[in-house]
Short mmCIF file of C-alpha atoms and ligand atoms in Angstrom, two decimals:
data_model
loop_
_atom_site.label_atom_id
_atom_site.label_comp_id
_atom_site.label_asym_id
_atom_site.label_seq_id
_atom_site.Cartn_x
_atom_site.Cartn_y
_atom_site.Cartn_z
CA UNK A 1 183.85 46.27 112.54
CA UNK A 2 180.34 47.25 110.83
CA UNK A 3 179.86 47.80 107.06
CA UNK A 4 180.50 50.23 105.25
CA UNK A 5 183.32 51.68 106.83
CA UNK A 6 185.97 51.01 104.43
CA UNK A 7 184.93 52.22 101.20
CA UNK A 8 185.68 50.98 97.61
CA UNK A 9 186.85 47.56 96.68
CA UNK A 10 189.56 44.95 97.82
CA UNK A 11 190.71 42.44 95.24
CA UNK A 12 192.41 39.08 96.58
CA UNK A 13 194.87 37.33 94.33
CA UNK A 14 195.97 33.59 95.09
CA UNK A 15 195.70 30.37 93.70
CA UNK A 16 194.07 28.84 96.01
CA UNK A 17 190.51 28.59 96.91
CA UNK A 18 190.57 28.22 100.13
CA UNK A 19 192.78 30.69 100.95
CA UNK A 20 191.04 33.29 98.89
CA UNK A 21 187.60 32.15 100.54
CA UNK A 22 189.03 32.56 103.99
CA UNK A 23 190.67 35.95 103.14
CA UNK A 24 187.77 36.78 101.64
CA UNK A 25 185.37 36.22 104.46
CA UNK A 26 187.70 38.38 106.98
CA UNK A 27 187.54 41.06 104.78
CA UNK A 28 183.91 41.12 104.36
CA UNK A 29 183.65 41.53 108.39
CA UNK A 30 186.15 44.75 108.18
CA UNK A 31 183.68 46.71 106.18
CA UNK A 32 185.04 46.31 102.84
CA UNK A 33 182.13 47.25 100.21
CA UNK A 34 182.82 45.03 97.49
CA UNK A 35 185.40 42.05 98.01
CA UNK A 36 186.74 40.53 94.81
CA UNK A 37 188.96 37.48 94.16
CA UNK A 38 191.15 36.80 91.48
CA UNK A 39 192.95 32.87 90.93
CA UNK A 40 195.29 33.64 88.23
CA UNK A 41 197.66 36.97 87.61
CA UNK A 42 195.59 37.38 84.31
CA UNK A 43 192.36 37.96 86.16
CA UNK A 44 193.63 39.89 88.47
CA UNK A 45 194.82 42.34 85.49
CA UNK A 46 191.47 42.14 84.22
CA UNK A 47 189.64 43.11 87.49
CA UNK A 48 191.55 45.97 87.94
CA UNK A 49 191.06 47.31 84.50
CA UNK A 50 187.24 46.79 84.66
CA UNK A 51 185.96 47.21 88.55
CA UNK A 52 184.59 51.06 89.05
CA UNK A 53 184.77 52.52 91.79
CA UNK A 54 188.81 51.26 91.42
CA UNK A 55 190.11 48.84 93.28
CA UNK A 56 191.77 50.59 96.73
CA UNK A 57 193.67 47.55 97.43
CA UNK A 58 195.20 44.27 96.00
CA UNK A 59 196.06 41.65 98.47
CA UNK A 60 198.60 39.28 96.46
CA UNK A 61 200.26 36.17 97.28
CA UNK A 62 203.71 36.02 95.84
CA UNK A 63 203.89 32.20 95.20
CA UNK A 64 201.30 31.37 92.11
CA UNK A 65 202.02 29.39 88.80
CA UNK A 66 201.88 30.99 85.58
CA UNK A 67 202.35 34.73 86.47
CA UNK A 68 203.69 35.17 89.68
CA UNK A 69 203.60 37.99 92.29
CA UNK A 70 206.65 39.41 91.59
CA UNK A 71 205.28 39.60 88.00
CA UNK A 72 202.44 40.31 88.87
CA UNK A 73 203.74 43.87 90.62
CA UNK A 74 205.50 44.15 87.35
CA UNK A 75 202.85 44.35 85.03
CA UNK A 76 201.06 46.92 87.97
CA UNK A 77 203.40 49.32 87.49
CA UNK A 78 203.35 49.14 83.61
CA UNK A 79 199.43 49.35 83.70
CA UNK A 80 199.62 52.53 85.84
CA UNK A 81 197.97 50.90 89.16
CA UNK A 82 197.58 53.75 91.75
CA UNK A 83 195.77 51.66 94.69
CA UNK A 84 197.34 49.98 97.60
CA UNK A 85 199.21 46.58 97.73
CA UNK A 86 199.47 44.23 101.04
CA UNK A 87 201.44 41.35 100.13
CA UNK A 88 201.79 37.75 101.60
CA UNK A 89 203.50 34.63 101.00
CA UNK A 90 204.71 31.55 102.48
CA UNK A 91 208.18 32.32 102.17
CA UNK A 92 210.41 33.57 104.68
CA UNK A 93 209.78 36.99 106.10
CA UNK A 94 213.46 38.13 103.78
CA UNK A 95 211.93 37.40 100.86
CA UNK A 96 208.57 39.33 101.49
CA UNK A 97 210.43 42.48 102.31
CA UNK A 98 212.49 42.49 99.14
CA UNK A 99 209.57 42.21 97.33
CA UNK A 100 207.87 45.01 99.77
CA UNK A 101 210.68 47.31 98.61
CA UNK A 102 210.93 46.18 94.66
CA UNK A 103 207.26 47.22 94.50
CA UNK A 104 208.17 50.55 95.93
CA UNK A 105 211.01 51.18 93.62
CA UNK A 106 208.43 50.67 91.16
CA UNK A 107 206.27 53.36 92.62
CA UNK A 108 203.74 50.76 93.72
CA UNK A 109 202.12 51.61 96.98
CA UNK A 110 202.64 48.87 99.16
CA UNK A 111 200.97 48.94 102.59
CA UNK A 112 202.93 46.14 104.57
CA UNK A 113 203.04 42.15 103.94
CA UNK A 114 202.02 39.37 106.15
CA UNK A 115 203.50 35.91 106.27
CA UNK A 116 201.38 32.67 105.39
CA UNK A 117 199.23 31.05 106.96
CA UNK A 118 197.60 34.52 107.68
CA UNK A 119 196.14 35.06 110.90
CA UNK A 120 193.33 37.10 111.21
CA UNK A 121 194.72 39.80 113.73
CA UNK A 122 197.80 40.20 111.64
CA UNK A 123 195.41 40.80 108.40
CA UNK A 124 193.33 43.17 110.60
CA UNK A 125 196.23 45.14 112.01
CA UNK A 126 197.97 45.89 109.08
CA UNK A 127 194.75 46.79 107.13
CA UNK A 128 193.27 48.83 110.32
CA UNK A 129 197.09 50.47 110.66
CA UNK A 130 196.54 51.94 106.70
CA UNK A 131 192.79 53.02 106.72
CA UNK A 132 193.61 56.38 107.17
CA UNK A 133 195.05 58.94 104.61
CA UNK A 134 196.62 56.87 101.82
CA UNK A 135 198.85 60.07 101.57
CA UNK A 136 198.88 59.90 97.94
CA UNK A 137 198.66 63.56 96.91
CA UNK A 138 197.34 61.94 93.28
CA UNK A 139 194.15 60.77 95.22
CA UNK A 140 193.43 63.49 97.60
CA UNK A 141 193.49 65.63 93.88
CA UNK A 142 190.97 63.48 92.47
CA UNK A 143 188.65 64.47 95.31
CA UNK A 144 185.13 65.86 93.87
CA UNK A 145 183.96 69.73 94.38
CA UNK A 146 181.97 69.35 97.90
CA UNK A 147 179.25 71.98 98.25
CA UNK A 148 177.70 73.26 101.87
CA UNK A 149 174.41 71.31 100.12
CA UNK A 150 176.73 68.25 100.21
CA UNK A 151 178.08 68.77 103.46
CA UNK A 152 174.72 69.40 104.85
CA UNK A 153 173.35 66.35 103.90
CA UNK A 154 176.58 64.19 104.79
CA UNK A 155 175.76 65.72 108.46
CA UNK A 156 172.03 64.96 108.00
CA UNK A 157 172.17 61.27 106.90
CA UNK A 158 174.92 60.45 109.36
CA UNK A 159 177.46 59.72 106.70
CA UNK A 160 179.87 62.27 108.37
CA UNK A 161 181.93 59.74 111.08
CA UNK A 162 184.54 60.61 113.26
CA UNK A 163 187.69 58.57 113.03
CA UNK A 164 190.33 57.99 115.86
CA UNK A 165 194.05 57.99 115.76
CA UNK A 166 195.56 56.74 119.05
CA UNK A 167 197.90 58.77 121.17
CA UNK A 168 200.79 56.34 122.94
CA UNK A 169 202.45 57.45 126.33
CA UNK A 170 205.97 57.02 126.09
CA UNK A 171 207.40 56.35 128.75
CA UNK A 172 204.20 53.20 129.18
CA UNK A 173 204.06 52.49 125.67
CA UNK A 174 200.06 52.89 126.76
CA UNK A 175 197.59 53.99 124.50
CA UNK A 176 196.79 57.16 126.54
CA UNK A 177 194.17 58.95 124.46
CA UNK A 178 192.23 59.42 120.63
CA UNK A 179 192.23 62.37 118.24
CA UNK A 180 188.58 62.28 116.80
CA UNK A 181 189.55 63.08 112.68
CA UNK A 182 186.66 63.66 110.28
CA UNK A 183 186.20 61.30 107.35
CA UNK A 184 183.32 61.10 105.07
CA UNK A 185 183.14 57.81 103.57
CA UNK A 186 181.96 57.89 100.11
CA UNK A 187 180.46 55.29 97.79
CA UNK A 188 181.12 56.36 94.15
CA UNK A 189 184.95 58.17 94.26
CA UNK A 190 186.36 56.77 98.05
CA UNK A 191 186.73 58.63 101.28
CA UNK A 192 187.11 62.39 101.44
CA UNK A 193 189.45 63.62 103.76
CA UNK A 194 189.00 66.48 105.99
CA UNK A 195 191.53 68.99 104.20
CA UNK A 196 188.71 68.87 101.79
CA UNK A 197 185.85 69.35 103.74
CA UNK A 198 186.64 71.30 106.41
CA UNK A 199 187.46 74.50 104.99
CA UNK A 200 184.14 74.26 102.67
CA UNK A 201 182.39 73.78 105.95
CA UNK A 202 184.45 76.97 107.90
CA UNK A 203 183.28 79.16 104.92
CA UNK A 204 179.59 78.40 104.62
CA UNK A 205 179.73 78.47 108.86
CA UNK A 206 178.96 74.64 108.94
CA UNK A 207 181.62 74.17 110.96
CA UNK A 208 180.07 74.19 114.43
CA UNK A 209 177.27 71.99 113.41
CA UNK A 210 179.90 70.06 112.18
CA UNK A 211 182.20 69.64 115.20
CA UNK A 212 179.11 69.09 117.16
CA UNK A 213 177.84 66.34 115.58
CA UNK A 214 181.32 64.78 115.45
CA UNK A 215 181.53 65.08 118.99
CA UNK A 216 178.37 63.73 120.06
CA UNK A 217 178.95 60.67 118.08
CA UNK A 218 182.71 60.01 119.66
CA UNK A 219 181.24 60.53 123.07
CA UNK A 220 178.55 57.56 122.48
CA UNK A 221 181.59 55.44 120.94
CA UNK A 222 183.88 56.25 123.54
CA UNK A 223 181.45 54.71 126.57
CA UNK A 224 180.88 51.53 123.80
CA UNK A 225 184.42 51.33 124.58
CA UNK A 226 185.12 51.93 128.40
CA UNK A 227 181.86 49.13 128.64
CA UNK A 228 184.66 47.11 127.28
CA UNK A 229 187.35 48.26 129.34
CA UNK A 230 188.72 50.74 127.40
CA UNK A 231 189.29 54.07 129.32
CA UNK A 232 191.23 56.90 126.27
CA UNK A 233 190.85 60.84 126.79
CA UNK A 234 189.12 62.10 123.05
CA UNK A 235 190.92 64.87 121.51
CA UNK A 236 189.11 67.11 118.89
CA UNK A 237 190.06 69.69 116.55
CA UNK A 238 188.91 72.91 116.96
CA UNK A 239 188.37 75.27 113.99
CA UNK A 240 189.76 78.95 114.62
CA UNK A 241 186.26 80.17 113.92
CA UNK A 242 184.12 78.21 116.43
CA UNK A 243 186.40 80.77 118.71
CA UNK A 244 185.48 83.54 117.06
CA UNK A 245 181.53 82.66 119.07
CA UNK A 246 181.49 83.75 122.37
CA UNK A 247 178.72 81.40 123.14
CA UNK A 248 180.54 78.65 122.01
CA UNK A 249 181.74 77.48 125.55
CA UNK A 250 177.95 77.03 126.32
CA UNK A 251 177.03 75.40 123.36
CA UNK A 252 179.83 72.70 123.53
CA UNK A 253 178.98 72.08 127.25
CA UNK A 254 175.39 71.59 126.56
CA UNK A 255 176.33 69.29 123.45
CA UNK A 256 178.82 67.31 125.73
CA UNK A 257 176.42 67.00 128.50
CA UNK A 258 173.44 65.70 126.67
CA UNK A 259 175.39 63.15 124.96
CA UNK A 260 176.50 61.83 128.27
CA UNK A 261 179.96 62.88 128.16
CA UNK A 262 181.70 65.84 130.78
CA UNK A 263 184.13 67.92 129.16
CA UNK A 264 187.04 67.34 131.69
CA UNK A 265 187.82 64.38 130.40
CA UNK A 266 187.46 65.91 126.69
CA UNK A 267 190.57 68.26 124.95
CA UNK A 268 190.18 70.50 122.10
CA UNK A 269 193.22 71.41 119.69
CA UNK A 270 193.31 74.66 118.24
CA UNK A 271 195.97 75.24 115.40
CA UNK A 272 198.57 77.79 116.32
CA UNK A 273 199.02 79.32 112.93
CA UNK A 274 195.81 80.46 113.30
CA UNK A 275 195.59 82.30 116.68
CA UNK A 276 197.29 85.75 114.89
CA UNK A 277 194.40 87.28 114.32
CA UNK A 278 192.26 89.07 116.82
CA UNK A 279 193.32 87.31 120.10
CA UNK A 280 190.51 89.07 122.67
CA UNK A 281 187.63 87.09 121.24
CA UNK A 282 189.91 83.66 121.06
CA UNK A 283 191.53 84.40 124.44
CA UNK A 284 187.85 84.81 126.09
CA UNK A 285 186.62 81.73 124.83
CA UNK A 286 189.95 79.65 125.05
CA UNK A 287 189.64 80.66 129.13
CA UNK A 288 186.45 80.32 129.66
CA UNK A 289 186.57 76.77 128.02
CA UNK A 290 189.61 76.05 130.79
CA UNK A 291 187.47 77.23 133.33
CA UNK A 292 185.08 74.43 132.34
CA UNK A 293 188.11 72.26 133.02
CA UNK A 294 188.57 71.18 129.20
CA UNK A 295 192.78 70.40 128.52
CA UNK A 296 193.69 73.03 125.40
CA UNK A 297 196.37 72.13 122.99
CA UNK A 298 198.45 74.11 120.80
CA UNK A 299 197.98 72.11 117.49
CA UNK A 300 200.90 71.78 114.41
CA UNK A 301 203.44 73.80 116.48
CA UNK A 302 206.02 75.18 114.54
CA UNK A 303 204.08 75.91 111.32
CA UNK A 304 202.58 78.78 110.05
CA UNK A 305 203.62 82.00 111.60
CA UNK A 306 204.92 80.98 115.12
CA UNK A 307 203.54 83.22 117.61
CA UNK A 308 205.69 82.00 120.55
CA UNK A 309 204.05 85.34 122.83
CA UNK A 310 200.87 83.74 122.91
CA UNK A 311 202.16 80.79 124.78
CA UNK A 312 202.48 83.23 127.49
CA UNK A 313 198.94 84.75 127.57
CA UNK A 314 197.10 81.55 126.25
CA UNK A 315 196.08 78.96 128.65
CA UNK A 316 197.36 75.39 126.98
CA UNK A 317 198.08 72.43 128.59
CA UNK A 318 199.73 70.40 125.64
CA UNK A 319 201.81 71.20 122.63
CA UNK A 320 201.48 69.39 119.49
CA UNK A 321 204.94 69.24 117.36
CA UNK A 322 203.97 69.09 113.59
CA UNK A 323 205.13 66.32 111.52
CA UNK A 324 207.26 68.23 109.71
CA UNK A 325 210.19 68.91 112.59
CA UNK A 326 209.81 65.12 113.99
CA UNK A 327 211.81 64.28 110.60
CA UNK A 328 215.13 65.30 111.85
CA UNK A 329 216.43 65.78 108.45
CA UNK A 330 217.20 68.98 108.24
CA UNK A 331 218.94 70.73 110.85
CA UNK A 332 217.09 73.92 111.25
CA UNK A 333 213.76 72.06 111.94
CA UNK A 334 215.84 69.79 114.58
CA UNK A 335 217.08 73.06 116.25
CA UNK A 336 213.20 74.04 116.53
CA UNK A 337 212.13 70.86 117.58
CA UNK A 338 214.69 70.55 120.56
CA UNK A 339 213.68 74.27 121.69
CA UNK A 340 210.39 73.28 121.37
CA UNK A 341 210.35 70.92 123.31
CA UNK A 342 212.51 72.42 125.56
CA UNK A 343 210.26 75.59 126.31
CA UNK A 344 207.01 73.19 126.37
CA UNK A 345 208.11 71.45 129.16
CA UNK A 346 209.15 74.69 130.77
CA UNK A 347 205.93 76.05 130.74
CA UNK A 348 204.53 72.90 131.95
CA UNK A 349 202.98 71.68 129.05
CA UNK A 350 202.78 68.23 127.72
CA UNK A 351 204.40 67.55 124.19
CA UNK A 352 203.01 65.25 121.98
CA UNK A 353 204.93 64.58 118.50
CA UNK A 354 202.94 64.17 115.70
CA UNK A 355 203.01 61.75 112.40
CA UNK A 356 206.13 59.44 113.58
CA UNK A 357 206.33 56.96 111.34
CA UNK A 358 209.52 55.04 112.43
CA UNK A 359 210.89 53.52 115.24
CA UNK A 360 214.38 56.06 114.37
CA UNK A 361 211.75 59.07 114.88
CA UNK A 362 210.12 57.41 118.18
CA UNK A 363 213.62 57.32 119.58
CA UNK A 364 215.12 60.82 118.55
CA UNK A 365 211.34 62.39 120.24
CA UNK A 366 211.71 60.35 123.41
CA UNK A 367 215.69 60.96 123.87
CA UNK A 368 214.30 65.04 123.63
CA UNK A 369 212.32 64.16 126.38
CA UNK A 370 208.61 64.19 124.93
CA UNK A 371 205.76 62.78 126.39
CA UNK A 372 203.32 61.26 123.82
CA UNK A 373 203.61 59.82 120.00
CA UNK A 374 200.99 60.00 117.69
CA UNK A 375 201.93 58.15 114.07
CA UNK A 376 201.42 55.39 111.54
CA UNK A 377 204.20 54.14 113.32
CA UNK A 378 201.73 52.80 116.01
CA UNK A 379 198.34 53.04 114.18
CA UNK A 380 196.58 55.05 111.59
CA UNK A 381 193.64 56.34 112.17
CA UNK A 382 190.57 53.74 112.64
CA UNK A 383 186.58 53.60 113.12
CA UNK A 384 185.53 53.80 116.59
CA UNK A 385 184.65 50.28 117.21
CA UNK A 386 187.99 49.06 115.70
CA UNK A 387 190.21 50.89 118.49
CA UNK A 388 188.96 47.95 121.63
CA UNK A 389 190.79 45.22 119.30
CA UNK A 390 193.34 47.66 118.81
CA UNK A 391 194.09 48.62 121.97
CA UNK A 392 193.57 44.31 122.94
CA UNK A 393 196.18 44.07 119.91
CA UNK A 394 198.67 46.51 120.82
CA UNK A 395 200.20 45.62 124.41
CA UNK A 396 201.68 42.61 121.49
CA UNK A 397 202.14 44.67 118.61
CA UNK A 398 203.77 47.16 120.57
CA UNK A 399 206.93 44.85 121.38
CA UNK A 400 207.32 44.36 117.67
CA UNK A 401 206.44 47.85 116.52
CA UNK A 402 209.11 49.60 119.51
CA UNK A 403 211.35 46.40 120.04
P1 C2E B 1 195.86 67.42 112.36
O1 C2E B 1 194.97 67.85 113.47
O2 C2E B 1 197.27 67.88 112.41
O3 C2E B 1 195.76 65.84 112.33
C1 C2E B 1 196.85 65.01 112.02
C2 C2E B 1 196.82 64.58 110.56
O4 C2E B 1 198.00 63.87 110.26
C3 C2E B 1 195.67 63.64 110.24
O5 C2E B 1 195.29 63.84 108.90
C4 C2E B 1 196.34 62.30 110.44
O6 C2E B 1 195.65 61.24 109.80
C5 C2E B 1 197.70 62.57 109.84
N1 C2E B 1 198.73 61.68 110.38
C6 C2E B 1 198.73 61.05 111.58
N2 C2E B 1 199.85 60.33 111.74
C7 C2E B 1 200.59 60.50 110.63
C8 C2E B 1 201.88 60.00 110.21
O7 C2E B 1 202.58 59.25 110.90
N3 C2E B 1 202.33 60.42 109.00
C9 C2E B 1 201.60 61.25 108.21
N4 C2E B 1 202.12 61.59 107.03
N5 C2E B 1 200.38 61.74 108.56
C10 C2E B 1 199.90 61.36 109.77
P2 C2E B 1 193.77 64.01 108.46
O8 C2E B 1 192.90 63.06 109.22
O9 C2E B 1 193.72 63.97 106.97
O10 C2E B 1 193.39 65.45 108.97
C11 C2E B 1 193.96 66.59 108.41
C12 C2E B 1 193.62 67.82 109.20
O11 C2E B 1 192.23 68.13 109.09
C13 C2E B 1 193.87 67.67 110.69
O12 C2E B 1 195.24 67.89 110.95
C14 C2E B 1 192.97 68.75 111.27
O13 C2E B 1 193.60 69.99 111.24
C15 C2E B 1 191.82 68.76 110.28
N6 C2E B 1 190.68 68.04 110.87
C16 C2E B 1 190.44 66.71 110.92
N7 C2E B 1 189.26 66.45 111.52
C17 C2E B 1 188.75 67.67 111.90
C18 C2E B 1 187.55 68.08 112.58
O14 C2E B 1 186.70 67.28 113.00
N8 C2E B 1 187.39 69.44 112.77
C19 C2E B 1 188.31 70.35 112.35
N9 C2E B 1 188.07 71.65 112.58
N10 C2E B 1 189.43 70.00 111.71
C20 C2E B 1 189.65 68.67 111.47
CA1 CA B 2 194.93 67.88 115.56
CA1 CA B 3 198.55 68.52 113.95
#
């Protein structure tokens, strides 16, 4: 991984040097801006109390004289820490995932733990698993006001990237495909996530420039990656407006061409909710855009007002299940989610099912017979130049991750 791609500090805690030095060093090649180390629990306090831009995440070794990890985590939750925790340890893999889950009955947030010695590709899968959303609502609230001046000049300098979350075949286990999401790194306060900027950009009518330059940008990371072997279809997301442009079938071919790129092998998703409006305008672009053979999918299905008519006018080839119904929890949203899938499939669409985070929620979506997973479960969203280890990583991870 390059620099600056993982924004705001990491703080290592451990006794010993070496250790620290060696942790240390691997982080510095992920793209961490600032990597600081800490020998005793004391300094480690102190650290956190002074370091601005806060420290995102703590690495902490549980076995340390003096104050250990466990006290340590202790004396987080007193001081109010809100970044992320990995822990590690030499003990036995038990004893790391009590501690995992007395940190989160504390209200810590810890990210995963890794056993001692640490190997590199364990470090960088866990880390690379977490870099998306930390999904603390606390931080996405402390994101700043972002004006179309802002937004402009992210675009302009580059600082806009496009991130990739991967999309797993079931029935292979096979990394089939990438949704491009939109992150904007940021020195001084930590990423901003799209929820933030992407409406800003929709109402100052950014937002084509926006996907644009996205796009461009995963097309020249996506042949990086099949010159190493890696072959994934790249999804992007597809504001409601940019359909509202009858030109914009043109436009997106003649951005996709001149990067190098052919839009049959690219799909757009287009959220559902969103489609209620005026449907002539939509509908002309959304066929014209098959025509140029691109693969449409019907984004966060089941939220918003379901309009289950335009499934029969609109020309998609996959259907995205929202997060929210791959829970199973309540029975309602599993009655959706089976008829969902159910009329999908009937209509010949593929189903993909969204933000499954556990092995329980990979098994309920395949036993209702759908086709792809996309979820922390398997990885978070990455860089581009992250997802050839990942995909190198995964054919092992996988039999750990699924069983
Ligand atoms: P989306 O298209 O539904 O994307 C999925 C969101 O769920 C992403 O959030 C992703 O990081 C998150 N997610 C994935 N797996 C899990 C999981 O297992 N659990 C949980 N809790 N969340 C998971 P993200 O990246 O913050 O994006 C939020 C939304 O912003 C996207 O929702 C999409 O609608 C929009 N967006 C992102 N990038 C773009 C873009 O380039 N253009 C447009 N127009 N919209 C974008
Ligand atoms: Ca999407
Ligand atoms: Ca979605």
């Amino acid at each position: 991984m390059e620099t600056d791609h993982i924004q705001g500090s990491v703080l290592v805690v451990d006794d010993e040097p070496f250790v620290l030095k060696t942790i240390a060093h691997v982080l510095d090649g992920m793209g961490f801006t600032r990597v600081l180390t800490a020998m005793t629990g004391q300094q480690a306090l102190r650290l956190i109390e002074s370091t601005k831009p806060s420290v995102e995440l703590v690495m902490l070794d549980l076995n340390m004289p003096d104050m250990d990890g466990i006290e340590l985590l202790r004396r987080f939750a007193e001081e109010g820490y809100r970044g992320d925790i990995l822990l590690f340890s030499a003990e036995d893999s038990q004893t790391l995932k009590m501690a995992e889950r007395l940190a989160r009955a504390r209200r810590l947030s810890v990210i995963g733990s890794i056993s001692k010695p640490i190997r590199r590709e364990a470090l960088y899968h866990v880390i690379s698993k977490h870099s998306g959303p930390p999904g603390s609502p606390a931080r996405r609230a402390d994101a700043p006001e972002i004006t179309p001046q802002m937004l402009e000049v992210g675009m302009e300098c580059g600082e806009l990237e496009p991130w990739f979350q991967p999309k797993i075949d079931i029935a292979s286990r096979q990394p089939v495909g990438v949704e491009m999401l939109a992150r904007w790194p940021n020195s001084t306060r930590g990423p901003i996530y799209p929820d933030v900027f992407i409406p800003v950009a929709e109402r100052s009518g950014l937002i084509d420039r926006l996907t644009f330059c996205l796009i461009t940008r995963s097309i020249h990371m996506r042949q990086q990656w099949q010159a190493s072997g890696v072959n994934l279809k790249l999804a992007a997301n597809i504001s409601m407006d940019s359909l509202r442009n009858l030109d914009f079938p043109q436009r997106l071919d003649d951005i996709v061409t001149a990067a190098g790129g052919s839009l049959s092998t690219m799909q757009l998703e287009v959220t559902e909710s969103r489609l209620m409006q005026d449907l002539v305008t939509p509908l002309d672009v959304l066929l014209r855009l098959r025509l140029k053979k691109v693969r449409l999918s019907i984004d966060d299905f089941g939220t918003g007002y379901s309009n289950l008519f335009q499934l029969r006018d609109l020309p998609f080839d996959e259907l995205k299940l929202d997060r929210s119904y791959v829970r199973g929890r309540d029975p309602r949203a599993v009655a959706i989610l089976e008829s969902s899938v159910e009329m999908g499939k009937r209509l010949g669409m593929g189903i993909v099912a969204e933000g499954v985070e556990t092995l329980e929620e990979w098994q309920r979506v395949e036993r209702l017979g759908c086709d792809q997973v996309q979820g922390w479960l398997c990885a978070r969203a990455m860089p581009g130049d992250a997802i050839p280890d990942w995909v190198a990583s995964w054919s092992e991870s996988s039999k750990d991750v699924l069983g």
